[in-house]
């Protein structure tokens, strides 16, 4: 049963000393999220958000997000051209905990509504580049994962083999992804700080500007291409604008290998969806993932575009990636300061977070 606004307001006053709540209302982005959330108005004129996880998965995500937000110190945040939520306090409730954050203005935009050109797409590219340009040392000091290029390669290979072990992965995709994993030229890159779970829902925007980035539970040092794969689901001209802004900000080339890894990660989202279905024992998710994999095989072999590696066939065209991601079932909206529902990311190294979550 969802907690009432009055209950959430009372929790917030116990979580944040001195907070006096004058009003509370629902603050979700539609659908049945994994958090009870409310927008709180303070008597001092301030506004905050309270979230209480309603599942173990949500509790794990919120704990990891809290570790990351604490790692993002004032000095680190000053390097970013956007806002990040600030932790205000917490209170125990029903075996979990309520977390209160400051409220950040802005609204979400669907990935297919990001207009072509350098406006909002360019702002998104600049924002991602700023994350990737952060100094890496603070991540390790916070006890968060620091992965080398070889470890990123290994975790990707493990994901492919986990999907193959289900017996539900078409051999054409299994061989294609294994060939890409075996192409050593694809995995020569410099790891950077990455958000690790970016989607369109991660961004709060106004007009053509990114105001804030939400959802930091997968913060780590890793493959920068992991943060860019979802850009390939945008309008092709918007994708070009975002990648162009990203490249100019970082002063690096989004070369063939970079784009190929991003496309590989996009395809592997279907494998993650399959494994998520197996993990939560939801046959409807598994069946849907199998259908998506079959469709992916058809799309891959019907498009003569850039290969994932010298040994593989063509990868998805950008509009096919968009169609694939749009096909992901479940509630793809998120509640306040949360991730998109539906397809859940499979953490490369969740065990590394368990000890840090408290």
Short mmCIF file of C-alpha atoms in Angstrom, two decimals:
data_model
loop_
_atom_site.label_atom_id
_atom_site.label_comp_id
_atom_site.label_asym_id
_atom_site.label_seq_id
_atom_site.Cartn_x
_atom_site.Cartn_y
_atom_site.Cartn_z
CA UNK A 1 0.00 0.00 0.00
CA UNK A 2 1.35 3.42 -0.96
CA UNK A 3 2.16 5.73 1.92
CA UNK A 4 0.03 8.87 2.23
CA UNK A 5 1.37 12.38 1.74
CA UNK A 6 0.88 13.03 5.46
CA UNK A 7 2.94 9.97 6.34
CA UNK A 8 5.71 11.01 3.97
CA UNK A 9 5.65 14.57 5.31
CA UNK A 10 5.99 13.27 8.87
CA UNK A 11 8.91 11.08 7.82
CA UNK A 12 10.59 14.06 6.19
CA UNK A 13 10.40 16.15 9.36
CA UNK A 14 12.08 13.35 11.31
CA UNK A 15 14.69 12.90 8.58
CA UNK A 16 15.70 16.57 8.32
CA UNK A 17 16.12 18.44 11.62
CA UNK A 18 14.35 21.79 11.55
CA UNK A 19 12.30 21.02 8.46
CA UNK A 20 8.74 22.31 8.74
CA UNK A 21 6.46 21.03 6.00
CA UNK A 22 3.56 23.23 4.96
CA UNK A 23 2.30 21.06 2.13
CA UNK A 24 2.86 17.76 0.33
CA UNK A 25 1.70 16.32 -2.96
CA UNK A 26 2.42 13.33 -5.14
CA UNK A 27 5.55 13.65 -7.20
CA UNK A 28 5.80 10.90 -9.78
CA UNK A 29 6.30 10.91 -13.50
CA UNK A 30 3.47 8.51 -14.19
CA UNK A 31 3.02 4.80 -13.73
CA UNK A 32 3.58 2.60 -10.70
CA UNK A 33 7.18 3.27 -9.71
CA UNK A 34 9.28 1.45 -7.16
CA UNK A 35 9.23 4.37 -4.72
CA UNK A 36 6.63 6.19 -2.67
CA UNK A 37 7.49 9.82 -3.38
CA UNK A 38 6.18 13.25 -2.49
CA UNK A 39 7.04 16.86 -3.24
CA UNK A 40 7.25 18.81 0.02
CA UNK A 41 6.79 22.55 0.50
CA UNK A 42 8.64 23.99 3.48
CA UNK A 43 7.47 26.89 5.62
CA UNK A 44 10.75 28.62 4.76
CA UNK A 45 9.78 28.59 1.08
CA UNK A 46 12.08 25.71 0.15
CA UNK A 47 11.03 22.60 -1.73
CA UNK A 48 12.28 19.06 -1.26
CA UNK A 49 11.54 15.51 -2.39
CA UNK A 50 11.15 12.41 -0.22
CA UNK A 51 11.47 8.86 -1.57
CA UNK A 52 10.79 5.54 0.14
CA UNK A 53 11.70 2.35 -1.78
CA UNK A 54 8.94 -0.23 -2.11
CA UNK A 55 11.11 -3.18 -3.20
CA UNK A 56 14.51 -4.64 -2.44
CA UNK A 57 15.76 -3.64 -5.89
CA UNK A 58 14.69 -0.05 -5.27
CA UNK A 59 16.35 -0.10 -1.84
CA UNK A 60 19.61 -1.30 -3.39
CA UNK A 61 19.43 1.37 -6.08
CA UNK A 62 18.70 4.13 -3.58
CA UNK A 63 21.56 3.04 -1.31
CA UNK A 64 23.99 3.07 -4.23
CA UNK A 65 22.66 6.44 -5.39
CA UNK A 66 23.23 7.85 -1.90
CA UNK A 67 26.85 6.66 -1.87
CA UNK A 68 27.39 8.34 -5.24
CA UNK A 69 25.77 11.63 -4.22
CA UNK A 70 28.00 11.78 -1.16
CA UNK A 71 31.02 11.17 -3.40
CA UNK A 72 29.99 14.11 -5.59
CA UNK A 73 31.44 16.76 -3.33
CA UNK A 74 30.99 20.49 -3.75
CA UNK A 75 34.31 20.67 -5.57
CA UNK A 76 33.36 17.90 -7.99
CA UNK A 77 29.92 19.40 -8.60
CA UNK A 78 31.48 22.77 -9.39
CA UNK A 79 33.03 21.17 -12.48
CA UNK A 80 29.62 20.19 -13.85
CA UNK A 81 27.44 22.53 -15.98
CA UNK A 82 24.27 21.16 -14.39
CA UNK A 83 22.82 20.45 -10.95
CA UNK A 84 22.91 17.15 -9.07
CA UNK A 85 20.48 16.26 -6.25
CA UNK A 86 21.65 17.08 -2.75
CA UNK A 87 21.03 14.66 0.12
CA UNK A 88 19.27 16.37 3.03
CA UNK A 89 18.53 13.54 5.47
CA UNK A 90 17.07 10.10 6.10
CA UNK A 91 14.77 8.28 8.50
CA UNK A 92 14.15 4.55 9.08
CA UNK A 93 10.75 3.21 8.03
CA UNK A 94 9.45 -0.34 7.72
CA UNK A 95 12.80 -2.08 7.32
CA UNK A 96 14.05 0.47 4.80
CA UNK A 97 14.70 4.21 4.92
CA UNK A 98 13.17 7.39 3.61
CA UNK A 99 15.61 9.74 1.89
CA UNK A 100 15.01 13.47 1.49
CA UNK A 101 16.66 15.44 -1.32
CA UNK A 102 16.46 19.02 -2.49
CA UNK A 103 14.06 19.67 -5.35
CA UNK A 104 15.56 20.45 -8.74
CA UNK A 105 13.51 22.27 -11.39
CA UNK A 106 13.11 21.16 -14.99
CA UNK A 107 11.16 18.52 -16.86
CA UNK A 108 11.88 15.25 -18.61
CA UNK A 109 11.73 14.76 -22.35
CA UNK A 110 11.21 11.54 -24.29
CA UNK A 111 14.18 10.42 -26.34
CA UNK A 112 12.18 10.64 -29.58
CA UNK A 113 11.16 14.24 -28.76
CA UNK A 114 14.75 15.53 -28.60
CA UNK A 115 14.87 17.85 -31.62
CA UNK A 116 17.56 17.62 -34.29
CA UNK A 117 20.40 20.08 -34.28
CA UNK A 118 22.78 21.44 -31.70
CA UNK A 119 20.25 22.81 -29.17
CA UNK A 120 19.07 20.37 -26.54
CA UNK A 121 21.00 17.52 -28.17
CA UNK A 122 24.15 19.62 -27.96
CA UNK A 123 23.48 20.45 -24.31
CA UNK A 124 23.10 16.72 -23.58
CA UNK A 125 26.39 16.00 -25.34
CA UNK A 126 28.16 18.74 -23.36
CA UNK A 127 26.67 17.40 -20.10
CA UNK A 128 27.87 13.85 -20.71
CA UNK A 129 31.31 15.08 -21.72
CA UNK A 130 31.56 17.05 -18.47
CA UNK A 131 30.91 13.86 -16.49
CA UNK A 132 33.59 12.03 -18.46
CA UNK A 133 36.09 14.83 -17.85
CA UNK A 134 35.84 14.62 -14.06
CA UNK A 135 39.00 13.50 -12.24
CA UNK A 136 38.83 9.77 -11.60
CA UNK A 137 40.44 9.65 -8.16
CA UNK A 138 37.32 10.62 -6.20
CA UNK A 139 35.47 7.54 -7.45
CA UNK A 140 37.93 5.09 -5.97
CA UNK A 141 38.24 7.12 -2.77
CA UNK A 142 34.47 6.73 -2.29
CA UNK A 143 34.76 2.95 -2.63
CA UNK A 144 32.98 2.92 -5.98
CA UNK A 145 34.03 0.64 -8.88
CA UNK A 146 37.10 1.63 -10.90
CA UNK A 147 37.30 -0.54 -14.01
CA UNK A 148 40.16 -0.75 -16.49
CA UNK A 149 39.49 -1.18 -20.19
CA UNK A 150 40.32 -4.88 -19.78
CA UNK A 151 37.80 -5.21 -16.94
CA UNK A 152 35.10 -3.45 -18.99
CA UNK A 153 35.85 -5.93 -21.77
CA UNK A 154 35.65 -8.84 -19.33
CA UNK A 155 32.31 -7.71 -17.88
CA UNK A 156 30.86 -7.33 -21.39
CA UNK A 157 32.06 -10.82 -22.29
CA UNK A 158 30.50 -12.17 -19.08
CA UNK A 159 27.17 -10.54 -19.99
CA UNK A 160 27.26 -12.15 -23.43
CA UNK A 161 28.06 -15.56 -21.96
CA UNK A 162 25.36 -15.20 -19.29
CA UNK A 163 22.81 -14.51 -22.03
CA UNK A 164 24.14 -17.43 -24.09
CA UNK A 165 23.89 -19.77 -21.08
CA UNK A 166 20.11 -19.28 -20.97
CA UNK A 167 19.82 -21.23 -24.21
CA UNK A 168 17.50 -18.50 -25.48
CA UNK A 169 20.03 -16.39 -27.37
CA UNK A 170 19.92 -16.90 -31.16
CA UNK A 171 23.20 -18.31 -32.42
CA UNK A 172 23.56 -15.47 -34.92
CA UNK A 173 23.56 -12.89 -32.13
CA UNK A 174 25.73 -15.03 -29.86
CA UNK A 175 28.40 -15.38 -32.55
CA UNK A 176 28.13 -11.73 -33.57
CA UNK A 177 28.58 -10.46 -30.01
CA UNK A 178 31.38 -12.93 -29.31
CA UNK A 179 33.19 -11.76 -32.45
CA UNK A 180 32.85 -8.15 -31.32
CA UNK A 181 34.15 -9.09 -27.86
CA UNK A 182 37.10 -10.89 -29.44
CA UNK A 183 38.04 -7.86 -31.59
CA UNK A 184 40.85 -6.43 -29.44
CA UNK A 185 40.97 -3.18 -31.44
CA UNK A 186 37.48 -2.38 -30.14
CA UNK A 187 38.62 -2.35 -26.51
CA UNK A 188 41.56 0.04 -26.65
CA UNK A 189 40.23 3.07 -24.79
CA UNK A 190 40.91 5.27 -21.77
CA UNK A 191 38.38 4.69 -18.96
CA UNK A 192 36.64 7.79 -17.59
CA UNK A 193 34.18 8.68 -14.87
CA UNK A 194 30.77 7.51 -16.13
CA UNK A 195 27.25 7.84 -14.78
CA UNK A 196 26.71 4.25 -15.89
CA UNK A 197 22.91 4.33 -16.21
CA UNK A 198 22.08 7.30 -18.43
CA UNK A 199 18.79 7.42 -20.32
CA UNK A 200 16.65 10.33 -21.48
CA UNK A 201 14.91 10.12 -18.08
CA UNK A 202 18.19 11.03 -16.39
CA UNK A 203 17.96 14.63 -17.59
CA UNK A 204 15.91 17.54 -16.32
CA UNK A 205 15.74 20.17 -19.05
CA UNK A 206 14.30 23.60 -19.74
CA UNK A 207 14.03 24.97 -23.26
CA UNK A 208 17.23 23.68 -24.91
CA UNK A 209 19.38 23.32 -21.80
CA UNK A 210 20.15 20.47 -19.41
CA UNK A 211 19.49 21.77 -15.89
CA UNK A 212 20.16 18.62 -13.86
CA UNK A 213 21.17 14.98 -14.11
CA UNK A 214 19.47 12.42 -11.84
CA UNK A 215 20.14 8.78 -10.98
CA UNK A 216 23.78 8.18 -10.01
CA UNK A 217 23.52 4.65 -8.59
CA UNK A 218 25.91 3.22 -11.20
CA UNK A 219 28.61 5.92 -10.86
CA UNK A 220 32.03 4.40 -11.58
CA UNK A 221 35.13 4.64 -13.72
CA UNK A 222 34.51 2.67 -16.89
CA UNK A 223 33.86 2.77 -20.62
CA UNK A 224 32.59 6.20 -21.75
CA UNK A 225 30.73 4.52 -24.62
CA UNK A 226 28.42 2.98 -22.00
CA UNK A 227 26.92 6.44 -21.34
CA UNK A 228 26.39 7.14 -25.04
CA UNK A 229 24.60 4.07 -26.40
CA UNK A 230 21.13 5.49 -25.68
CA UNK A 231 21.91 8.56 -27.83
CA UNK A 232 21.70 6.28 -30.85
CA UNK A 233 17.94 5.99 -30.26
CA UNK A 234 17.43 9.69 -31.00
CA UNK A 235 16.63 11.29 -34.31
CA UNK A 236 19.79 10.77 -36.43
CA UNK A 237 20.40 14.52 -36.66
CA UNK A 238 19.97 14.86 -32.90
CA UNK A 239 22.42 11.99 -32.39
CA UNK A 240 24.91 13.78 -34.64
CA UNK A 241 24.44 17.01 -32.68
CA UNK A 242 24.92 15.29 -29.33
CA UNK A 243 27.99 13.32 -30.40
CA UNK A 244 29.46 16.40 -32.07
CA UNK A 245 29.05 18.47 -28.91
CA UNK A 246 30.46 15.63 -26.83
CA UNK A 247 33.53 15.31 -29.05
CA UNK A 248 34.20 19.05 -29.14
CA UNK A 249 33.86 19.40 -25.37
CA UNK A 250 36.18 16.50 -24.59
CA UNK A 251 38.36 17.26 -27.61
CA UNK A 252 38.37 13.60 -28.55
CA UNK A 253 37.17 11.77 -31.63
CA UNK A 254 34.09 9.58 -31.36
CA UNK A 255 35.91 7.20 -33.70
CA UNK A 256 34.70 3.99 -35.29
CA UNK A 257 35.64 1.84 -32.32
CA UNK A 258 33.90 4.23 -29.93
CA UNK A 259 30.67 4.17 -31.91
CA UNK A 260 30.85 0.42 -32.40
CA UNK A 261 31.10 -0.18 -28.66
CA UNK A 262 28.16 2.14 -28.07
CA UNK A 263 26.13 0.20 -30.64
CA UNK A 264 27.17 -3.10 -29.07
CA UNK A 265 25.96 -1.82 -25.68
CA UNK A 266 22.66 -0.80 -27.31
CA UNK A 267 22.15 -4.31 -28.68
CA UNK A 268 23.13 -5.85 -25.35
CA UNK A 269 20.28 -4.00 -23.64
CA UNK A 270 18.05 -6.79 -24.95
CA UNK A 271 20.33 -9.35 -23.31
CA UNK A 272 20.08 -7.40 -20.06
CA UNK A 273 16.29 -7.46 -20.34
CA UNK A 274 16.38 -11.23 -20.83
CA UNK A 275 18.60 -11.73 -17.78
CA UNK A 276 16.43 -9.41 -15.72
CA UNK A 277 13.41 -11.53 -16.58
CA UNK A 278 15.23 -14.69 -15.54
CA UNK A 279 16.46 -13.06 -12.31
CA UNK A 280 12.98 -11.96 -11.19
CA UNK A 281 11.39 -15.17 -12.55
CA UNK A 282 8.94 -13.26 -14.75
CA UNK A 283 8.14 -15.40 -17.76
CA UNK A 284 6.37 -12.53 -19.53
CA UNK A 285 9.61 -10.54 -19.52
CA UNK A 286 11.58 -13.56 -20.71
CA UNK A 287 9.08 -14.20 -23.53
CA UNK A 288 9.19 -10.58 -24.57
CA UNK A 289 12.99 -10.56 -24.54
CA UNK A 290 13.04 -13.65 -26.75
CA UNK A 291 10.72 -11.93 -29.20
CA UNK A 292 12.97 -8.85 -29.16
CA UNK A 293 16.05 -11.00 -29.80
CA UNK A 294 14.35 -12.60 -32.79
CA UNK A 295 13.47 -9.17 -34.10
CA UNK A 296 17.03 -8.01 -33.52
CA UNK A 297 18.34 -10.86 -35.66
CA UNK A 298 15.99 -9.85 -38.46
CA UNK A 299 16.98 -6.18 -38.25
CA UNK A 300 20.69 -6.92 -38.08
CA UNK A 301 20.61 -9.04 -41.22
CA UNK A 302 18.37 -6.68 -43.16
CA UNK A 303 20.63 -3.60 -42.81
CA UNK A 304 23.97 -3.30 -44.59
CA UNK A 305 25.55 -0.78 -42.22
CA UNK A 306 28.75 -0.46 -40.20
CA UNK A 307 29.82 -3.81 -38.68
CA UNK A 308 30.51 -4.21 -34.97
CA UNK A 309 33.92 -5.60 -35.83
CA UNK A 310 35.77 -6.86 -38.85
CA UNK A 311 34.35 -10.31 -38.12
CA UNK A 312 30.68 -9.43 -37.60
CA UNK A 313 27.80 -8.53 -39.80
CA UNK A 314 25.99 -5.18 -39.87
CA UNK A 315 24.77 -3.46 -36.71
CA UNK A 316 21.42 -1.84 -36.20
CA UNK A 317 20.62 1.35 -38.01
CA UNK A 318 19.81 4.18 -35.62
CA UNK A 319 16.08 4.07 -36.32
CA UNK A 320 16.12 0.33 -35.61
CA UNK A 321 17.79 0.94 -32.25
CA UNK A 322 15.04 3.44 -31.46
CA UNK A 323 12.38 0.92 -32.42
CA UNK A 324 14.07 -1.75 -30.30
CA UNK A 325 14.26 0.42 -27.20
CA UNK A 326 10.69 1.63 -27.66
CA UNK A 327 9.62 -2.03 -27.67
CA UNK A 328 10.88 -2.57 -24.12
CA UNK A 329 7.80 -3.32 -22.01
CA UNK A 330 6.95 -2.27 -18.50
CA UNK A 331 6.68 1.17 -16.99
CA UNK A 332 9.49 3.11 -18.71
CA UNK A 333 8.64 6.23 -16.78
CA UNK A 334 10.24 6.83 -13.41
CA UNK A 335 9.29 8.39 -10.14
CA UNK A 336 10.98 11.40 -8.72
CA UNK A 337 14.76 11.22 -8.92
CA UNK A 338 14.62 7.59 -10.08
CA UNK A 339 15.59 5.55 -13.11
CA UNK A 340 13.32 4.44 -15.89
CA UNK A 341 11.25 1.38 -15.14
CA UNK A 342 10.97 -1.64 -17.38
CA UNK A 343 14.43 -2.64 -18.56
CA UNK A 344 16.72 -2.73 -15.54
CA UNK A 345 20.47 -2.35 -15.96
CA UNK A 346 22.50 -5.42 -15.06
CA UNK A 347 25.33 -4.12 -12.92
CA UNK A 348 28.79 -5.19 -14.04
CA UNK A 349 29.95 -5.52 -10.45
CA UNK A 350 27.08 -5.16 -8.04
CA UNK A 351 29.02 -6.94 -5.32
CA UNK A 352 31.46 -4.03 -5.20
CA UNK A 353 28.61 -1.77 -4.09
CA UNK A 354 27.15 -3.85 -1.32
CA UNK A 355 29.69 -2.88 1.29
CA UNK A 356 29.54 0.79 0.29
CA UNK A 357 25.77 1.07 0.30
CA UNK A 358 25.56 1.78 3.99
#
